[in-house]
PDB file of C-alpha atoms in Angstrom:
ATOM      1  CA  MET A   1       0.100  -0.006   0.147  1.00 45.00           C
ATOM      2  CA  ARG A   2       2.970   2.460   0.871  1.00 43.00           C
ATOM      3  CA  ARG A   3       4.200   1.815  -2.609  1.00 48.00           C
ATOM      4  CA  PHE A   4       1.327   2.728  -4.248  1.00 43.00           C
ATOM      5  CA  ILE A   5       1.003   5.853  -1.918  1.00 39.00           C
ATOM      6  CA  PHE A   6       4.526   7.041  -2.465  1.00 40.00           C
ATOM      7  CA  ALA A   7       4.375   6.359  -6.319  1.00 48.00           C
ATOM      8  CA  GLY A   8       1.134   8.480  -6.312  1.00 46.00           C
ATOM      9  CA  LEU A   9       3.026  11.285  -4.413  1.00 40.00           C
ATOM     10  CA  ALA A  10       5.916  11.265  -6.874  1.00 48.00           C
ATOM     11  CA  GLY A  11       3.677  11.347  -9.885  1.00 50.00           C
ATOM     12  CA  ILE A  12       1.771  14.653  -8.456  1.00 41.00           C
ATOM     13  CA  ALA A  13       5.014  16.106  -7.569  1.00 45.00           C
ATOM     14  CA  LEU A  14       6.392  15.459 -11.124  1.00 48.00           C
ATOM     15  CA  PHE A  15       3.227  17.041 -12.785  1.00 45.00           C
ATOM     16  CA  ALA A  16       3.369  20.141 -10.601  1.00 45.00           C
ATOM     17  CA  GLY A  17       6.998  20.645 -11.484  1.00 50.00           C
ATOM     18  CA  SER A  18       6.119  20.602 -15.001  1.00 49.00           C
ATOM     19  CA  GLY A  19       3.617  23.557 -15.081  1.00 47.00           C
ATOM     20  CA  GLY A  20       0.651  21.137 -15.034  1.00 46.00           C
ATOM     21  CA  THR A  21       1.112  20.331 -18.695  1.00 46.00           C
ATOM     22  CA  GLY A  22       2.122  16.528 -17.849  1.00 44.00           C
ATOM     23  CA  THR A  23       5.442  17.068 -19.780  1.00 47.00           C
ATOM     24  CA  ALA A  24       9.161  17.879 -18.836  1.00 46.00           C
ATOM     25  CA  THR A  25      10.896  21.082 -20.057  1.00 47.00           C
ATOM     26  CA  ALA A  26      14.360  21.370 -21.217  1.00 45.00           C
ATOM     27  CA  ALA A  27      15.570  22.340 -17.764  1.00 46.00           C
ATOM     28  CA  ASP A  28      13.981  19.487 -16.366  1.00 48.00           C
ATOM     29  CA  LEU A  29      16.013  17.167 -18.709  1.00 47.00           C
ATOM     30  CA  GLY A  30      19.366  18.948 -17.513  1.00 52.00           C
ATOM     31  CA  GLY A  31      19.244  21.340 -20.831  1.00 53.00           C
ATOM     32  CA  ARG A  32      18.976  25.090 -21.470  1.00 61.00           C
ATOM     33  CA  PRO A  33      16.000  26.926 -22.235  1.00 60.00           C
ATOM     34  CA  VAL A  34      15.470  27.679 -25.832  1.00 59.00           C
ATOM     35  CA  ARG A  35      15.111  31.555 -26.343  1.00 65.00           C
ATOM     36  CA  PRO A  36      14.326  33.230 -29.649  1.00 57.00           C
ATOM     37  CA  PRO A  37      16.995  35.331 -31.484  1.00 62.00           C
ATOM     38  CA  ALA A  38      17.513  39.343 -30.449  1.00 60.00           C
ATOM     39  CA  ASP A  39      16.361  40.314 -34.025  1.00 58.00           C
ATOM     40  CA  PHE A  40      13.421  37.888 -34.271  1.00 53.00           C
ATOM     41  CA  SER A  41      10.270  39.744 -35.455  1.00 53.00           C
ATOM     42  CA  LEU A  42       7.145  39.080 -37.289  1.00 50.00           C
ATOM     43  CA  PRO A  43       7.404  39.115 -41.279  1.00 53.00           C
ATOM     44  CA  TYR A  44       6.473  42.342 -42.886  1.00 45.00           C
ATOM     45  CA  GLU A  45       5.789  43.867 -46.364  1.00 46.00           C
ATOM     46  CA  PRO A  46       9.098  45.412 -48.033  1.00 46.00           C
ATOM     47  CA  ARG A  47       8.809  48.893 -49.008  1.00 51.00           C
ATOM     48  CA  LEU A  48       9.024  49.466 -52.853  1.00 55.00           C
ATOM     49  CA  ILE A  49      12.505  50.798 -53.551  1.00 66.00           C
ATOM     50  CA  GLU A  50      12.394  54.388 -55.242  1.00 74.00           C
ATOM     51  CA  ARG A  51      14.391  53.559 -58.548  1.00 90.00           C
ATOM     52  CA  TRP A  52      12.831  56.310 -60.695  1.00 95.00           C
ATOM     53  CA  THR A  53      13.344  59.399 -58.520  1.00 95.00           C
ATOM     54  CA  GLY A  54      16.100  62.007 -59.736  1.00 95.00           C
ATOM     55  CA  PHE A  55      17.327  63.795 -62.843  1.00 97.00           C
ATOM     56  CA  TYR A  56      17.912  62.282 -66.339  1.00 98.00           C
ATOM     57  CA  VAL A  57      19.199  63.111 -69.614  1.00 98.00           C
ATOM     58  CA  GLY A  58      18.989  61.316 -73.043  1.00 98.00           C
ATOM     59  CA  GLY A  59      18.007  61.273 -76.552  1.00 97.00           C
ATOM     60  CA  THR A  60      15.320  60.059 -79.094  1.00 98.00           C
ATOM     61  CA  LEU A  61      15.179  59.015 -82.586  1.00 97.00           C
ATOM     62  CA  GLY A  62      12.088  58.792 -84.501  1.00 97.00           C
ATOM     63  CA  TYR A  63       9.825  59.205 -87.557  1.00 97.00           C
ATOM     64  CA  GLY A  64       7.256  61.986 -87.973  1.00 95.00           C
ATOM     65  CA  PHE A  65       4.375  62.106 -90.499  1.00 94.00           C
ATOM     66  CA  GLY A  66       1.304  64.226 -90.878  1.00 90.00           C
ATOM     67  CA  GLU A  67      -0.799  66.418 -92.877  1.00 85.00           C
ATOM     68  CA  GLY A  68      -0.859  70.324 -92.533  1.00 88.00           C
ATOM     69  CA  ARG A  69      -3.201  72.552 -94.458  1.00 91.00           C
ATOM     70  CA  ALA A  70      -2.616  75.865 -96.103  1.00 90.00           C
ATOM     71  CA  THR A  71      -5.016  78.697 -97.273  1.00 91.00           C
ATOM     72  CA  GLY A  72      -4.694  81.846 -98.859  1.00 90.00           C
ATOM     73  CA  ALA A  73      -2.703  83.222-101.852  1.00 86.00           C
ATOM     74  CA  ILE A  74      -1.596  79.648-102.922  1.00 88.00           C
ATOM     75  CA  GLY A  75      -5.034  78.141-102.696  1.00 86.00           C
ATOM     76  CA  ALA A  76      -6.581  75.769 -99.998  1.00 89.00           C
ATOM     77  CA  ILE A  77      -4.280  72.889 -99.871  1.00 89.00           C
ATOM     78  CA  PRO A  78      -2.880  69.914 -97.765  1.00 89.00           C
ATOM     79  CA  PHE A  79       0.796  69.482 -97.401  1.00 87.00           C
ATOM     80  CA  ASP A  80       1.944  66.214 -96.284  1.00 88.00           C
ATOM     81  CA  GLN A  81       5.085  66.094 -94.444  1.00 91.00           C
ATOM     82  CA  ASP A  82       7.221  63.339 -93.253  1.00 94.00           C
ATOM     83  CA  GLY A  83      10.715  62.460 -92.042  1.00 95.00           C
ATOM     84  CA  ALA A  84      13.233  61.676 -89.160  1.00 96.00           C
ATOM     85  CA  LEU A  85      13.360  63.424 -86.144  1.00 96.00           C
ATOM     86  CA  ALA A  86      16.156  63.518 -83.607  1.00 97.00           C
ATOM     87  CA  THR A  87      16.004  65.087 -80.009  1.00 97.00           C
ATOM     88  CA  VAL A  88      17.848  65.611 -76.800  1.00 98.00           C
ATOM     89  CA  LEU A  89      15.917  65.773 -73.619  1.00 98.00           C
ATOM     90  CA  ALA A  90      16.145  66.217 -69.772  1.00 98.00           C
ATOM     91  CA  GLY A  91      13.797  65.840 -66.855  1.00 98.00           C
ATOM     92  CA  TYR A  92      13.062  64.953 -63.350  1.00 98.00           C
ATOM     93  CA  ASN A  93      10.945  62.268 -61.953  1.00 97.00           C
ATOM     94  CA  TRP A  94       9.311  61.747 -58.338  1.00 96.00           C
ATOM     95  CA  GLN A  95       8.239  58.379 -57.566  1.00 96.00           C
ATOM     96  CA  GLN A  96       5.424  57.866 -54.930  1.00 94.00           C
ATOM     97  CA  GLY A  97       4.881  54.008 -54.529  1.00 93.00           C
ATOM     98  CA  ALA A  98       3.887  52.692 -57.850  1.00 95.00           C
ATOM     99  CA  LEU A  99       3.055  56.252 -59.237  1.00 96.00           C
ATOM    100  CA  VAL A 100       5.863  58.232 -61.083  1.00 97.00           C
ATOM    101  CA  ILE A 101       5.237  62.175 -61.705  1.00 97.00           C
ATOM    102  CA  GLY A 102       7.815  63.970 -64.010  1.00 97.00           C
ATOM    103  CA  LEU A 103       8.557  67.038 -65.833  1.00 98.00           C
ATOM    104  CA  GLU A 104      10.422  66.901 -69.246  1.00 98.00           C
ATOM    105  CA  ALA A 105      11.696  69.112 -71.832  1.00 98.00           C
ATOM    106  CA  ASP A 106      13.051  68.254 -75.356  1.00 98.00           C
ATOM    107  CA  LEU A 107      14.738  70.217 -78.114  1.00 97.00           C
ATOM    108  CA  GLY A 108      15.126  68.637 -81.632  1.00 96.00           C
ATOM    109  CA  THR A 109      15.544  68.958 -85.193  1.00 94.00           C
ATOM    110  CA  GLY A 110      14.719  66.862 -88.225  1.00 88.00           C
ATOM    111  CA  TRP A 111      14.269  66.075 -91.852  1.00 90.00           C
ATOM    112  CA  MET A 112      10.328  66.435 -92.015  1.00 92.00           C
ATOM    113  CA  ARG A 113       9.794  67.916 -95.532  1.00 91.00           C
ATOM    114  CA  SER A 114       7.025  68.336 -98.164  1.00 91.00           C
ATOM    115  CA  ASN A 115       6.884  69.023-101.736  1.00 90.00           C
ATOM    116  CA  VAL A 116       3.552  69.877-103.007  1.00 90.00           C
ATOM    117  CA  ALA A 117       2.003  71.367-106.327  1.00 89.00           C
ATOM    118  CA  THR A 118      -0.123  74.304-105.651  1.00 88.00           C
ATOM    119  CA  PRO A 119      -1.948  76.696-108.149  1.00 87.00           C
ATOM    120  CA  ALA A 120       0.767  79.244-107.402  1.00 85.00           C
ATOM    121  CA  GLY A 121       3.648  77.041-107.996  1.00 87.00           C
ATOM    122  CA  VAL A 122       5.593  74.393-106.134  1.00 91.00           C
ATOM    123  CA  LEU A 123       5.487  74.620-102.418  1.00 91.00           C
ATOM    124  CA  GLN A 124       8.411  73.259-100.314  1.00 91.00           C
ATOM    125  CA  THR A 125       8.251  73.076 -96.447  1.00 92.00           C
ATOM    126  CA  ASP A 126      11.125  72.150 -93.891  1.00 93.00           C
ATOM    127  CA  LEU A 127      10.952  71.587 -90.156  1.00 94.00           C
ATOM    128  CA  ASN A 128      14.147  73.346 -88.674  1.00 94.00           C
ATOM    129  CA  ALA A 129      13.677  72.758 -84.871  1.00 96.00           C
ATOM    130  CA  ILE A 130      10.761  71.380 -82.489  1.00 96.00           C
ATOM    131  CA  GLY A 131      10.732  71.725 -78.627  1.00 97.00           C
ATOM    132  CA  SER A 132       8.453  70.999 -75.817  1.00 98.00           C
ATOM    133  CA  MET A 133       7.687  71.231 -71.921  1.00 98.00           C
ATOM    134  CA  ARG A 134       5.637  68.375 -70.738  1.00 98.00           C
ATOM    135  CA  GLY A 135       4.393  66.646 -67.797  1.00 98.00           C
ATOM    136  CA  ARG A 136       4.570  62.993 -67.451  1.00 98.00           C
ATOM    137  CA  LEU A 137       2.249  60.573 -65.137  1.00 98.00           C
ATOM    138  CA  GLY A 138       3.282  57.009 -64.851  1.00 98.00           C
ATOM    139  CA  PHE A 139       2.381  53.616 -63.461  1.00 97.00           C
ATOM    140  CA  LEU A 140       4.779  51.023 -62.666  1.00 97.00           C
ATOM    141  CA  ALA A 141       3.563  47.645 -64.170  1.00 96.00           C
ATOM    142  CA  THR A 142       6.730  46.052 -62.587  1.00 95.00           C
ATOM    143  CA  PRO A 143       9.725  47.897 -60.589  1.00 94.00           C
ATOM    144  CA  SER A 144      11.381  48.296 -63.883  1.00 95.00           C
ATOM    145  CA  LEU A 145       8.699  48.911 -66.218  1.00 97.00           C
ATOM    146  CA  MET A 146       6.796  52.298 -66.290  1.00 98.00           C
ATOM    147  CA  LEU A 147       3.742  52.963 -68.523  1.00 98.00           C
ATOM    148  CA  TYR A 148       3.065  56.641 -68.843  1.00 98.00           C
ATOM    149  CA  GLY A 149       0.882  59.430 -70.477  1.00 98.00           C
ATOM    150  CA  THR A 150       2.523  62.928 -71.128  1.00 98.00           C
ATOM    151  CA  ALA A 151       0.987  66.192 -72.403  1.00 98.00           C
ATOM    152  CA  GLY A 152       2.396  69.838 -72.506  1.00 98.00           C
ATOM    153  CA  LEU A 153       3.245  72.869 -74.581  1.00 98.00           C
ATOM    154  CA  ALA A 154       5.453  72.513 -77.944  1.00 98.00           C
ATOM    155  CA  TRP A 155       6.712  74.738 -80.502  1.00 97.00           C
ATOM    156  CA  ALA A 156       8.287  74.398 -83.954  1.00 96.00           C
ATOM    157  CA  HIS A 157      10.094  76.396 -86.343  1.00 96.00           C
ATOM    158  CA  MET A 158       9.785  75.980 -90.132  1.00 95.00           C
ATOM    159  CA  ASP A 159      10.615  77.251 -93.614  1.00 94.00           C
ATOM    160  CA  PHE A 160       8.301  77.564 -96.514  1.00 92.00           C
ATOM    161  CA  ARG A 161       9.508  78.242-100.002  1.00 91.00           C
ATOM    162  CA  LEU A 162       7.032  78.845-102.812  1.00 90.00           C
ATOM    163  CA  GLN A 163       8.401  78.465-106.302  1.00 88.00           C
ATOM    164  CA  GLY A 164       9.617  81.842-107.780  1.00 83.00           C
ATOM    165  CA  THR A 165       9.866  83.449-104.103  1.00 87.00           C
ATOM    166  CA  GLN A 166      12.201  83.855-101.403  1.00 88.00           C
ATOM    167  CA  ALA A 167      12.143  81.205 -98.525  1.00 89.00           C
ATOM    168  CA  GLN A 168      10.260  82.487 -95.494  1.00 91.00           C
ATOM    169  CA  SER A 169      10.340  81.296 -91.802  1.00 93.00           C
ATOM    170  CA  GLU A 170       7.748  81.139 -89.187  1.00 94.00           C
ATOM    171  CA  THR A 171       7.329  79.795 -85.601  1.00 96.00           C
ATOM    172  CA  PHE A 172       4.427  78.020 -84.509  1.00 96.00           C
ATOM    173  CA  PHE A 173       3.144  77.344 -80.958  1.00 97.00           C
ATOM    174  CA  GLY A 174       0.645  74.639 -79.896  1.00 97.00           C
ATOM    175  CA  TYR A 175       0.472  71.430 -77.651  1.00 97.00           C
ATOM    176  CA  GLN A 176       1.566  67.832 -77.315  1.00 98.00           C
ATOM    177  CA  VAL A 177      -0.083  64.755 -76.031  1.00 98.00           C
ATOM    178  CA  GLY A 178       1.189  61.100 -76.129  1.00 98.00           C
ATOM    179  CA  ALA A 179       1.936  57.787 -74.342  1.00 98.00           C
ATOM    180  CA  GLY A 180       4.784  55.510 -73.937  1.00 98.00           C
ATOM    181  CA  GLY A 181       6.727  52.856 -72.021  1.00 98.00           C
ATOM    182  CA  GLU A 182      10.012  53.164 -70.332  1.00 98.00           C
ATOM    183  CA  MET A 183      12.304  50.323 -68.874  1.00 97.00           C
ATOM    184  CA  LEU A 184      15.240  50.333 -66.495  1.00 96.00           C
ATOM    185  CA  LEU A 185      17.985  48.226 -67.428  1.00 95.00           C
ATOM    186  CA  ASN A 186      19.961  49.208 -64.463  1.00 93.00           C
ATOM    187  CA  PRO A 187      19.818  51.879 -61.884  1.00 91.00           C
ATOM    188  CA  ASN A 188      21.213  54.523 -64.282  1.00 94.00           C
ATOM    189  CA  MET A 189      19.918  53.611 -67.837  1.00 97.00           C
ATOM    190  CA  ALA A 190      16.616  53.043 -69.271  1.00 97.00           C
ATOM    191  CA  LEU A 191      15.079  52.564 -72.822  1.00 98.00           C
ATOM    192  CA  ARG A 192      11.924  54.183 -73.787  1.00 98.00           C
ATOM    193  CA  LEU A 193       9.462  53.775 -76.854  1.00 98.00           C
ATOM    194  CA  GLU A 194       6.645  56.549 -77.130  1.00 98.00           C
ATOM    195  CA  TYR A 195       4.127  58.277 -79.514  1.00 98.00           C
ATOM    196  CA  ILE A 196       3.675  61.919 -79.578  1.00 97.00           C
ATOM    197  CA  TYR A 197       0.971  63.979 -81.237  1.00 97.00           C
ATOM    198  CA  THR A 198       1.759  67.691 -82.002  1.00 96.00           C
ATOM    199  CA  ASP A 199      -1.074  70.078 -82.735  1.00 96.00           C
ATOM    200  CA  LEU A 200       0.405  73.338 -83.724  1.00 95.00           C
ATOM    201  CA  GLY A 201      -1.669  76.694 -84.191  1.00 92.00           C
ATOM    202  CA  SER A 202      -1.858  78.379 -87.414  1.00 93.00           C
ATOM    203  CA  GLU A 203       0.354  81.343 -88.693  1.00 93.00           C
ATOM    204  CA  ARG A 204       0.343  83.622 -91.492  1.00 93.00           C
ATOM    205  CA  VAL A 205       3.201  83.582 -93.938  1.00 92.00           C
ATOM    206  CA  VAL A 206       3.899  86.103 -96.902  1.00 90.00           C
ATOM    207  CA  HIS A 207       5.073  84.664-100.402  1.00 86.00           C
ATOM    208  CA  GLY A 208       5.893  87.794-102.484  1.00 80.00           C
ATOM    209  CA  THR A 209       2.818  89.802-102.795  1.00 77.00           C
ATOM    210  CA  GLY A 210       0.560  87.118-101.272  1.00 86.00           C
ATOM    211  CA  THR A 211      -0.391  85.834 -97.759  1.00 91.00           C
ATOM    212  CA  SER A 212      -1.063  82.212 -96.853  1.00 91.00           C
ATOM    213  CA  VAL A 213      -2.142  80.672 -93.633  1.00 94.00           C
ATOM    214  CA  TYR A 214      -0.508  77.481 -92.540  1.00 94.00           C
ATOM    215  CA  ASP A 215      -1.485  74.928 -89.972  1.00 94.00           C
ATOM    216  CA  PRO A 216       0.845  72.075 -89.230  1.00 93.00           C
ATOM    217  CA  ASP A 217      -0.035  68.923 -87.327  1.00 93.00           C
ATOM    218  CA  PHE A 218       1.951  65.695 -87.112  1.00 93.00           C
ATOM    219  CA  HIS A 219       2.455  62.421 -85.193  1.00 96.00           C
ATOM    220  CA  THR A 220       5.687  60.990 -84.134  1.00 97.00           C
ATOM    221  CA  ILE A 221       6.678  57.536 -83.150  1.00 97.00           C
ATOM    222  CA  ARG A 222      10.241  57.691 -81.283  1.00 97.00           C
ATOM    223  CA  ALA A 223      12.575  55.381 -79.308  1.00 98.00           C
ATOM    224  CA  GLY A 224      15.271  56.613 -76.974  1.00 97.00           C
ATOM    225  CA  VAL A 225      17.763  56.166 -73.998  1.00 98.00           C
ATOM    226  CA  THR A 226      18.196  58.000 -70.977  1.00 98.00           C
ATOM    227  CA  PHE A 227      20.707  58.052 -68.152  1.00 97.00           C
ATOM    228  CA  LYS A 228      19.736  58.866 -64.504  1.00 94.00           C
ATOM    229  CA  PHE A 229      22.060  60.459 -62.046  1.00 89.00           C
TER     230      PHE A 229
END
């Protein structure tokens, strides 16, 4: 009987010493308690790295095409213009999470020309220079790929030569809208592809003793590279 009583008391003592769980701890078995590491923390969502914020410079090469209109002394005619365009650009981006807001300026020249017959003789046009100041709003499809829209003010300087008269130059002002995509190849270099529509206002040009009004508009598809610093 005593054996059973002593055995029962020993079992109760062992149960109480283990915290009432009925199992022995590491200390009971002669080992050390296991503690979590000092830097232990719950999993967290990593913050999106701001890869796009900063200044950049670059250049593009593209193809422009469109149909302007002329009215006045040379008649009422359309004049098709097309050719290559090259630009240099600079800008700044601000990244806020998956959104990128930017401001960009560019300056270019090209070989956009037209040669069209009119009632007053052959008309030749030539684009000397073009520039713009545009805002950009982008969304990061991936951390390295941005899709964006752009819009802003534009200007262009063009030459007009009517057969038998001296060439005349005029500066036009208008706006640009477009969309594109830009891919980061590394933290300091990106490639882009974009479409830009340029709508220029109308201006008067005097050919000899006659005056005509020109209204040039055109589209541009261009690819380029930018360098961030």
